[in-house]
Amino acid sequence: MGLQDEDRMDEEDKVDEGGGIHPGDGQQQEEECVISDEDFDTDLELDRFHNERRAYDPTGQSSYREACKMLNVIPVSYFLRNMNQSEVNMMHYGLGSQGTKALAISLVTNTSILKLNLRDNWMEGVGGAAIADMLKENCYITEIDLSENRMGEYGARALSSMLLENSTLFSLNLSGNHLDERAARHLSPALIGNQKLQHLDLSHNRFGDIAGEILGAAIAENTAMKSLNLAWNCIRGKGAIAFAKGLEGNIFLRTLDLSYNGLGKEGAVALEEALKHNNTLEDLNISNNRIPLEGAIHLALGLKMNTTLRILKMSRNPMQSAGCFAILKSVQANPETAVEFLEFSDICVDQEFEDLFESTKETLPNLQVKHGGKINAALKKS
């Protein structure tokens, strides 16, 4: 395709622009991906390509066109027009693995883009590895969204290797990438060794009990992370206990989202100890975690001694009004509490809770509480 044809491309034809990768193609490609101890072949391709370049290319436009030609994919006109911007949003462009490779080749020398969104591009493991190799060389990109790309263990392994070398990236989104305990084993040393990454999103993956244990041990030793999102996974039982123990030893994390897992009573008991000893966490979301009344009481004991937590979200847990009451009572009883917001959405509270809240506001006038409404007194009697 010539450059004139390229300029006539409509941005709405995003899937065709990115190389025409479709779900059926992606499944076949992932089946062919085999993890080995050998290095990823994208290194050789990047080196070979850049050795052939003759002129300095600060945006990477010429290298992108040549890479697309070499990989037999159609250049994305939006990318060509915005390579000199500090922020580039390329969600849903259907790049596929080959289109992602071409993009990665051009980004090695790009000095403009600081924030890059590549969400939902069917890059899979091979494309993820190409991005990882690029991030080993690029020292300008600080935020990257790679969510919803089905990268699996192959991509996680490459990105983990990158995190041990990259010193500029501070925000990484890997949500919805089919990551499981095998991916967690690769991520663990990266979380321990990386000193720059501050925000990591691992939500909507397949982390279970074993992954919870692996990541918990890594979090205990991490010295950079400020926010971690593990919502919508399957961390429960021993995994929940191990992760809470890791949180107990962490002294850097400020925000943690564990909503939509399965912490249950056991996880809540472990979090009691974490809240007693952790003096840095400020925002904790444990909504929809099957935490019963007994679990809420244990959490309340931890809150009674905690001096840093400002936001606690416990929506949609089967702890009833009595559990909400126990949490609020512990906040009231803690003279050094930092709690500003409690969320109990979809949990109805009784008059006893309402009375306690009114009395608590006398000493904590800025405290906000959100709940599922008041239990009808007549209904309660019946």
Tab-separated table of C-alpha atoms in Angstrom:
chain	number	residue	atom	x	y	z
A	1	MET	CA	0.000	0.000	0.000
A	2	GLY	CA	1.324	3.473	-0.876
A	3	LEU	CA	1.465	6.451	1.458
A	4	GLN	CA	-1.446	8.185	-0.286
A	5	ASP	CA	-3.648	5.158	0.327
A	6	GLU	CA	-2.464	5.089	3.924
A	7	ASP	CA	-3.533	8.722	4.467
A	8	ARG	CA	-7.032	7.905	3.256
A	9	MET	CA	-7.519	5.329	5.996
A	10	ASP	CA	-10.458	5.940	8.298
A	11	GLU	CA	-9.753	5.607	11.999
A	12	GLU	CA	-12.916	3.565	12.336
A	13	ASP	CA	-11.248	0.718	10.414
A	14	LYS	CA	-9.017	0.052	13.390
A	15	VAL	CA	-8.917	-3.710	13.194
A	16	ASP	CA	-7.825	-3.715	9.561
A	17	GLU	CA	-5.238	-1.011	10.257
A	18	GLY	CA	-3.575	-3.092	12.925
A	19	GLY	CA	-2.820	-6.085	10.752
A	20	GLY	CA	-6.114	-7.963	10.663
A	21	ILE	CA	-5.588	-10.235	13.650
A	22	HIS	CA	-8.809	-11.885	14.749
A	23	PRO	CA	-9.750	-14.195	17.649
A	24	GLY	CA	-9.401	-17.359	15.613
A	25	ASP	CA	-5.889	-16.378	14.524
A	26	GLY	CA	-4.927	-15.556	18.101
A	27	GLN	CA	-5.946	-18.982	19.431
A	28	GLN	CA	-3.881	-20.765	16.822
A	29	GLN	CA	-0.891	-18.548	17.531
A	30	GLU	CA	-1.037	-19.064	21.299
A	31	GLU	CA	-1.079	-22.844	20.838
A	32	GLU	CA	2.190	-22.533	18.938
A	33	CYS	CA	3.894	-20.521	21.703
A	34	VAL	CA	6.235	-22.761	23.683
A	35	ILE	CA	8.115	-21.443	26.710
A	36	SER	CA	11.794	-22.355	26.637
A	37	ASP	CA	14.968	-21.187	28.307
A	38	GLU	CA	16.078	-19.469	25.101
A	39	ASP	CA	15.767	-15.707	24.797
A	40	PHE	CA	12.849	-14.170	22.911
A	41	ASP	CA	13.479	-13.844	19.180
A	42	THR	CA	12.231	-10.267	19.135
A	43	ASP	CA	15.635	-9.112	20.444
A	44	LEU	CA	17.301	-10.272	17.239
A	45	GLU	CA	14.653	-8.675	15.061
A	46	LEU	CA	14.947	-5.329	16.828
A	47	ASP	CA	18.747	-5.347	16.671
A	48	ARG	CA	18.806	-6.371	13.033
A	49	PHE	CA	16.328	-3.693	12.066
A	50	HIS	CA	18.024	-0.830	13.901
A	51	ASN	CA	21.450	-1.784	12.571
A	52	GLU	CA	20.056	-1.203	9.085
A	53	ARG	CA	18.784	2.297	9.883
A	54	ARG	CA	20.894	5.101	8.548
A	55	ALA	CA	19.373	8.344	9.863
A	56	TYR	CA	18.469	9.501	13.351
A	57	ASP	CA	14.712	9.069	13.805
A	58	PRO	CA	13.529	10.648	17.111
A	59	THR	CA	9.847	9.816	16.559
A	60	GLY	CA	10.374	6.489	14.816
A	61	GLN	CA	8.074	7.266	11.864
A	62	SER	CA	10.394	6.001	9.167
A	63	SER	CA	11.349	2.935	11.183
A	64	TYR	CA	7.649	2.197	11.764
A	65	ARG	CA	6.857	2.310	8.039
A	66	GLU	CA	9.807	0.072	7.248
A	67	ALA	CA	8.941	-2.342	10.053
A	68	CYS	CA	5.364	-2.615	8.803
A	69	LYS	CA	6.681	-3.396	5.339
A	70	MET	CA	9.083	-5.980	6.721
A	71	LEU	CA	6.354	-7.658	8.814
A	72	ASN	CA	3.711	-7.323	6.098
A	73	VAL	CA	1.227	-5.302	8.163
A	74	ILE	CA	-0.609	-2.077	7.322
A	75	PRO	CA	0.648	1.031	9.205
A	76	VAL	CA	-1.808	2.633	11.630
A	77	SER	CA	-2.340	6.181	10.405
A	78	TYR	CA	-3.372	7.391	13.878
A	79	PHE	CA	-0.046	6.218	15.296
A	80	LEU	CA	1.921	7.934	12.534
A	81	ARG	CA	0.107	11.204	13.191
A	82	ASN	CA	0.613	11.083	16.962
A	83	MET	CA	4.114	9.686	17.434
A	84	ASN	CA	5.310	13.117	18.534
A	85	GLN	CA	2.696	13.416	21.311
A	86	SER	CA	3.390	12.691	24.981
A	87	GLU	CA	0.278	10.510	25.312
A	88	VAL	CA	-0.974	7.978	22.753
A	89	ASN	CA	-4.219	6.038	23.124
A	90	MET	CA	-4.480	2.962	20.893
A	91	MET	CA	-7.199	0.915	22.566
A	92	HIS	CA	-9.068	-1.627	20.411
A	93	TYR	CA	-6.925	-1.257	17.278
A	94	GLY	CA	-6.627	-4.997	16.677
A	95	LEU	CA	-2.871	-4.818	16.207
A	96	GLY	CA	-2.231	-8.515	16.756
A	97	SER	CA	1.253	-9.839	17.448
A	98	GLN	CA	2.804	-8.662	14.164
A	99	GLY	CA	1.294	-5.190	14.346
A	100	THR	CA	2.552	-4.917	17.916
A	101	LYS	CA	6.051	-5.922	16.820
A	102	ALA	CA	6.117	-3.136	14.229
A	103	LEU	CA	4.954	-0.669	16.854
A	104	ALA	CA	7.616	-1.844	19.308
A	105	ILE	CA	10.404	-1.466	16.756
A	106	SER	CA	9.549	2.190	16.188
A	107	LEU	CA	9.162	2.919	19.901
A	108	VAL	CA	12.725	1.895	20.711
A	109	THR	CA	13.995	5.293	19.548
A	110	ASN	CA	10.880	7.382	20.230
A	111	THR	CA	11.567	10.148	22.750
A	112	SER	CA	8.122	11.805	22.810
A	113	ILE	CA	5.629	9.248	24.101
A	114	LEU	CA	5.450	9.080	27.900
A	115	LYS	CA	2.061	7.437	28.341
A	116	LEU	CA	0.902	4.612	26.058
A	117	ASN	CA	-2.434	2.776	26.071
A	118	LEU	CA	-2.476	-0.511	24.129
A	119	ARG	CA	-5.518	-2.049	25.809
A	120	ASP	CA	-7.343	-4.822	23.933
A	121	ASN	CA	-5.150	-5.364	20.873
A	122	TRP	CA	-4.881	-9.161	20.724
A	123	MET	CA	-1.110	-8.921	21.044
A	124	GLU	CA	-0.896	-12.202	22.997
A	125	GLY	CA	2.401	-13.532	24.346
A	126	VAL	CA	4.504	-12.791	21.278
A	127	GLY	CA	3.345	-9.196	21.073
A	128	GLY	CA	3.823	-8.785	24.815
A	129	ALA	CA	7.395	-10.016	24.464
A	130	ALA	CA	8.042	-7.437	21.725
A	131	ILE	CA	6.778	-4.647	23.992
A	132	ALA	CA	8.933	-5.983	26.810
A	133	ASP	CA	12.056	-5.921	24.637
A	134	MET	CA	11.243	-2.367	23.582
A	135	LEU	CA	10.866	-1.247	27.206
A	136	LYS	CA	14.350	-2.552	27.946
A	137	GLU	CA	15.670	0.080	25.530
A	138	ASN	CA	13.136	2.920	25.748
A	139	CYS	CA	13.801	5.186	28.738
A	140	TYR	CA	10.965	7.670	28.172
A	141	ILE	CA	7.723	5.711	28.606
A	142	THR	CA	6.563	5.940	32.220
A	143	GLU	CA	3.006	4.568	31.973
A	144	ILE	CA	1.751	1.706	29.823
A	145	ASP	CA	-1.600	-0.086	29.659
A	146	LEU	CA	-1.336	-3.628	28.286
A	147	SER	CA	-4.652	-4.874	29.661
A	148	GLU	CA	-6.990	-7.290	27.845
A	149	ASN	CA	-4.316	-8.693	25.548
A	150	ARG	CA	-4.323	-12.407	26.454
A	151	MET	CA	-0.577	-12.481	27.020
A	152	GLY	CA	-0.541	-15.437	29.409
A	153	GLU	CA	2.629	-16.894	30.900
A	154	TYR	CA	4.722	-16.153	27.793
A	155	GLY	CA	4.060	-12.426	27.984
A	156	ALA	CA	4.352	-12.377	31.776
A	157	ARG	CA	7.768	-13.984	31.590
A	158	ALA	CA	9.051	-11.401	29.095
A	159	LEU	CA	7.613	-8.455	31.014
A	160	SER	CA	9.034	-9.744	34.296
A	161	SER	CA	12.470	-9.886	32.728
A	162	MET	CA	11.972	-6.323	31.498
A	163	LEU	CA	11.030	-5.092	34.981
A	164	LEU	CA	14.390	-6.244	36.293
A	165	GLU	CA	16.120	-3.893	33.816
A	166	ASN	CA	13.756	-0.972	33.245
A	167	SER	CA	14.246	2.016	35.556
A	168	THR	CA	11.690	4.525	34.215
A	169	LEU	CA	8.332	2.727	34.137
A	170	PHE	CA	6.198	3.569	37.178
A	171	SER	CA	2.730	2.373	36.071
A	172	LEU	CA	1.890	-0.968	34.439
A	173	ASN	CA	-1.585	-2.368	33.713
A	174	LEU	CA	-1.765	-6.132	33.090
A	175	SER	CA	-5.451	-6.576	33.842
A	176	GLY	CA	-7.304	-9.302	31.947
A	177	ASN	CA	-4.293	-11.173	30.548
A	178	HIS	CA	-5.038	-14.770	31.579
A	179	LEU	CA	-2.298	-14.693	34.217
A	180	ASP	CA	-2.182	-17.607	36.679
A	181	GLU	CA	0.226	-19.101	39.203
A	182	ARG	CA	2.843	-19.761	36.503
A	183	ALA	CA	2.807	-16.071	35.611
A	184	ALA	CA	2.999	-15.233	39.321
A	185	ARG	CA	6.250	-17.202	39.594
A	186	HIS	CA	7.783	-14.981	36.917
A	187	LEU	CA	6.389	-11.772	38.409
A	188	SER	CA	7.618	-12.505	41.939
A	189	PRO	CA	11.357	-11.797	41.427
A	190	ALA	CA	10.448	-8.730	39.349
A	191	LEU	CA	8.343	-7.322	42.196
A	192	ILE	CA	11.193	-7.932	44.612
A	193	GLY	CA	13.930	-6.541	42.375
A	194	ASN	CA	12.243	-3.578	40.688
A	195	GLN	CA	12.716	-0.317	42.604
A	196	LYS	CA	10.737	2.049	40.348
A	197	LEU	CA	7.308	0.573	39.554
A	198	GLN	CA	4.739	2.284	41.775
A	199	HIS	CA	1.371	1.230	40.315
A	200	LEU	CA	0.523	-2.299	39.165
A	201	ASP	CA	-2.873	-3.586	38.005
A	202	LEU	CA	-3.252	-7.379	38.018
A	203	SER	CA	-7.036	-7.455	38.242
A	204	HIS	CA	-9.336	-9.742	36.222
A	205	ASN	CA	-6.793	-12.551	35.970
A	206	ARG	CA	-6.649	-16.160	37.171
A	207	PHE	CA	-4.561	-15.894	40.314
A	208	GLY	CA	-5.594	-18.523	42.873
A	209	ASP	CA	-4.351	-19.746	46.244
A	210	ILE	CA	-0.823	-20.626	45.114
A	211	ALA	CA	-0.460	-17.300	43.309
A	212	GLY	CA	-1.628	-15.559	46.500
A	213	GLU	CA	1.182	-17.212	48.425
A	214	ILE	CA	3.764	-16.333	45.763
A	215	LEU	CA	2.672	-12.706	45.402
A	216	GLY	CA	2.292	-12.287	49.165
A	217	ALA	CA	5.929	-13.218	49.711
A	218	ALA	CA	6.972	-10.781	46.976
A	219	ILE	CA	4.882	-7.935	48.402
A	220	ALA	CA	6.547	-8.399	51.782
A	221	GLU	CA	9.907	-7.567	50.180
A	222	ASN	CA	8.795	-4.943	47.664
A	223	THR	CA	10.164	-1.480	48.359
A	224	ALA	CA	8.553	0.680	45.669
A	225	MET	CA	4.904	-0.203	45.049
A	226	LYS	CA	2.331	2.368	46.144
A	227	SER	CA	-0.820	0.832	44.660
A	228	LEU	CA	-1.714	-2.742	43.736
A	229	ASN	CA	-4.946	-3.989	42.175
A	230	LEU	CA	-5.749	-7.709	42.501
A	231	ALA	CA	-9.533	-7.409	42.186
A	232	TRP	CA	-11.514	-10.121	40.388
A	233	ASN	CA	-9.145	-13.024	40.995
A	234	CYS	CA	-9.569	-16.223	43.010
A	235	ILE	CA	-7.320	-15.598	46.015
A	236	ARG	CA	-8.697	-17.366	49.093
A	237	GLY	CA	-7.818	-19.877	51.812
A	238	LYS	CA	-4.083	-20.294	52.252
A	239	GLY	CA	-3.433	-17.806	49.477
A	240	ALA	CA	-5.422	-15.105	51.272
A	241	ILE	CA	-3.660	-15.805	54.556
A	242	ALA	CA	-0.212	-15.695	52.928
A	243	PHE	CA	-0.988	-12.495	51.064
A	244	ALA	CA	-2.223	-10.797	54.236
A	245	LYS	CA	0.972	-11.850	55.972
A	246	GLY	CA	2.966	-10.259	53.155
A	247	LEU	CA	0.957	-7.070	53.573
A	248	GLU	CA	1.832	-7.080	57.256
A	249	GLY	CA	5.519	-6.821	56.373
A	250	ASN	CA	5.161	-4.228	53.596
A	251	ILE	CA	6.013	-0.630	54.489
A	252	PHE	CA	5.413	1.125	51.154
A	253	LEU	CA	1.983	0.134	49.795
A	254	ARG	CA	-0.664	2.864	50.105
A	255	THR	CA	-3.602	1.453	48.110
A	256	LEU	CA	-4.699	-2.184	47.835
A	257	ASP	CA	-7.734	-3.556	45.983
A	258	LEU	CA	-8.613	-7.173	46.838
A	259	SER	CA	-12.305	-6.916	45.966
A	260	TYR	CA	-14.086	-9.832	44.313
A	261	ASN	CA	-11.806	-12.569	45.580
A	262	GLY	CA	-12.698	-15.053	48.333
A	263	LEU	CA	-10.886	-13.985	51.495
A	264	GLY	CA	-13.614	-15.316	53.782
A	265	LYS	CA	-13.214	-15.591	57.540
A	266	GLU	CA	-9.654	-16.934	57.302
A	267	GLY	CA	-8.481	-14.021	55.192
A	268	ALA	CA	-10.187	-11.524	57.499
A	269	VAL	CA	-8.430	-13.031	60.520
A	270	ALA	CA	-5.088	-12.660	58.735
A	271	LEU	CA	-5.922	-9.076	57.787
A	272	GLU	CA	-6.534	-8.334	61.473
A	273	GLU	CA	-2.839	-8.864	62.161
A	274	ALA	CA	-1.846	-6.957	59.043
A	275	LEU	CA	-3.886	-3.932	60.117
A	276	LYS	CA	-2.342	-4.062	63.583
A	277	HIS	CA	1.222	-3.921	62.283
A	278	ASN	CA	1.058	-2.172	58.893
A	279	ASN	CA	1.548	1.579	59.303
A	280	THR	CA	1.465	2.751	55.680
A	281	LEU	CA	-1.694	1.382	54.007
A	282	GLU	CA	-4.306	4.117	53.484
A	283	ASP	CA	-6.921	2.633	51.130
A	284	LEU	CA	-8.192	-0.974	51.346
A	285	ASN	CA	-10.963	-2.499	49.225
A	286	ILE	CA	-12.171	-5.945	50.337
A	287	SER	CA	-15.689	-5.772	48.917
A	288	ASN	CA	-17.440	-8.985	47.888
A	289	ASN	CA	-15.081	-11.386	49.660
A	290	ARG	CA	-17.498	-13.655	51.541
A	291	ILE	CA	-16.497	-12.090	54.844
A	292	PRO	CA	-19.028	-13.133	57.523
A	293	LEU	CA	-19.817	-11.451	60.848
A	294	GLU	CA	-16.984	-13.289	62.601
A	295	GLY	CA	-14.534	-12.045	59.998
A	296	ALA	CA	-15.770	-8.465	60.384
A	297	ILE	CA	-15.207	-8.670	64.138
A	298	HIS	CA	-11.581	-9.722	63.585
A	299	LEU	CA	-11.080	-6.871	61.133
A	300	ALA	CA	-12.523	-4.509	63.723
A	301	LEU	CA	-9.890	-5.611	66.226
A	302	GLY	CA	-7.208	-4.706	63.705
A	303	LEU	CA	-8.783	-1.328	62.993
A	304	LYS	CA	-8.844	-0.568	66.696
A	305	MET	CA	-5.048	-0.362	66.618
A	306	ASN	CA	-4.482	0.977	63.099
A	307	THR	CA	-3.441	4.612	62.676
A	308	THR	CA	-3.058	5.075	58.896
A	309	LEU	CA	-6.033	3.533	57.053
A	310	ARG	CA	-8.285	6.302	55.685
A	311	ILE	CA	-10.617	4.380	53.357
A	312	LEU	CA	-12.144	0.945	53.965
A	313	LYS	CA	-14.562	-0.609	51.465
A	314	MET	CA	-16.426	-3.758	52.536
A	315	SER	CA	-19.501	-3.736	50.289
A	316	ARG	CA	-21.485	-6.886	49.524
A	317	ASN	CA	-20.071	-9.045	52.306
A	318	PRO	CA	-22.463	-11.280	54.309
A	319	MET	CA	-21.587	-9.636	57.632
A	320	GLN	CA	-24.980	-7.985	58.164
A	321	SER	CA	-25.598	-4.858	60.196
A	322	ALA	CA	-23.808	-6.357	63.200
A	323	GLY	CA	-20.580	-6.575	61.205
A	324	CYS	CA	-20.894	-2.954	60.097
A	325	PHE	CA	-21.551	-1.998	63.711
A	326	ALA	CA	-18.368	-3.774	64.872
A	327	ILE	CA	-16.261	-1.947	62.273
A	328	LEU	CA	-17.720	1.455	63.130
A	329	LYS	CA	-17.382	0.798	66.864
A	330	SER	CA	-13.666	0.047	66.479
A	331	VAL	CA	-13.160	3.307	64.598
A	332	GLN	CA	-14.930	5.196	67.361
A	333	ALA	CA	-12.845	3.482	70.041
A	334	ASN	CA	-9.518	4.279	68.376
A	335	PRO	CA	-8.335	7.757	69.437
A	336	GLU	CA	-5.646	7.721	66.732
A	337	THR	CA	-7.811	6.472	63.872
A	338	ALA	CA	-7.318	8.005	60.422
A	339	VAL	CA	-10.518	6.544	58.915
A	340	GLU	CA	-12.473	9.038	56.811
A	341	PHE	CA	-14.690	6.785	54.702
A	342	LEU	CA	-16.421	3.442	55.297
A	343	GLU	CA	-18.347	1.752	52.496
A	344	PHE	CA	-20.936	-0.942	53.257
A	345	SER	CA	-22.916	-0.733	49.999
A	346	ASP	CA	-25.685	-3.339	49.619
A	347	ILE	CA	-25.621	-4.085	53.356
A	348	CYS	CA	-28.677	-2.817	55.215
A	349	VAL	CA	-28.092	-1.409	58.709
A	350	ASP	CA	-30.382	-1.164	61.731
A	351	GLN	CA	-31.229	1.655	64.110
A	352	GLU	CA	-28.455	0.630	66.501
A	353	PHE	CA	-25.913	1.287	63.766
A	354	GLU	CA	-27.530	4.636	62.940
A	355	ASP	CA	-27.369	5.693	66.587
A	356	LEU	CA	-23.711	4.697	66.804
A	357	PHE	CA	-22.908	6.666	63.663
A	358	GLU	CA	-24.548	9.798	65.076
A	359	SER	CA	-22.532	9.547	68.293
A	360	THR	CA	-19.318	8.817	66.382
A	361	LYS	CA	-19.738	11.998	64.327
A	362	GLU	CA	-19.419	14.020	67.518
A	363	THR	CA	-15.737	13.073	67.715
A	364	LEU	CA	-15.196	12.387	63.993
A	365	PRO	CA	-17.316	15.020	62.205
A	366	ASN	CA	-15.717	14.372	58.798
A	367	LEU	CA	-16.378	10.622	58.819
A	368	GLN	CA	-18.481	9.441	55.857
A	369	VAL	CA	-20.350	6.140	55.787
A	370	LYS	CA	-22.131	4.600	52.810
A	371	HIS	CA	-24.463	1.630	53.316
A	372	GLY	CA	-27.371	-0.177	51.688
A	373	GLY	CA	-30.089	1.639	53.585
A	374	LYS	CA	-31.886	1.220	56.883
A	375	ILE	CA	-33.690	-1.977	57.793
A	376	ASN	CA	-37.432	-1.365	58.032
A	377	ALA	CA	-38.309	-1.536	61.716
A	378	ALA	CA	-41.653	-3.200	61.097
A	379	LEU	CA	-40.069	-5.761	58.785
A	380	LYS	CA	-37.404	-6.490	61.380
A	381	LYS	CA	-40.056	-7.228	64.064
A	382	SER	CA	-41.893	-9.615	61.788
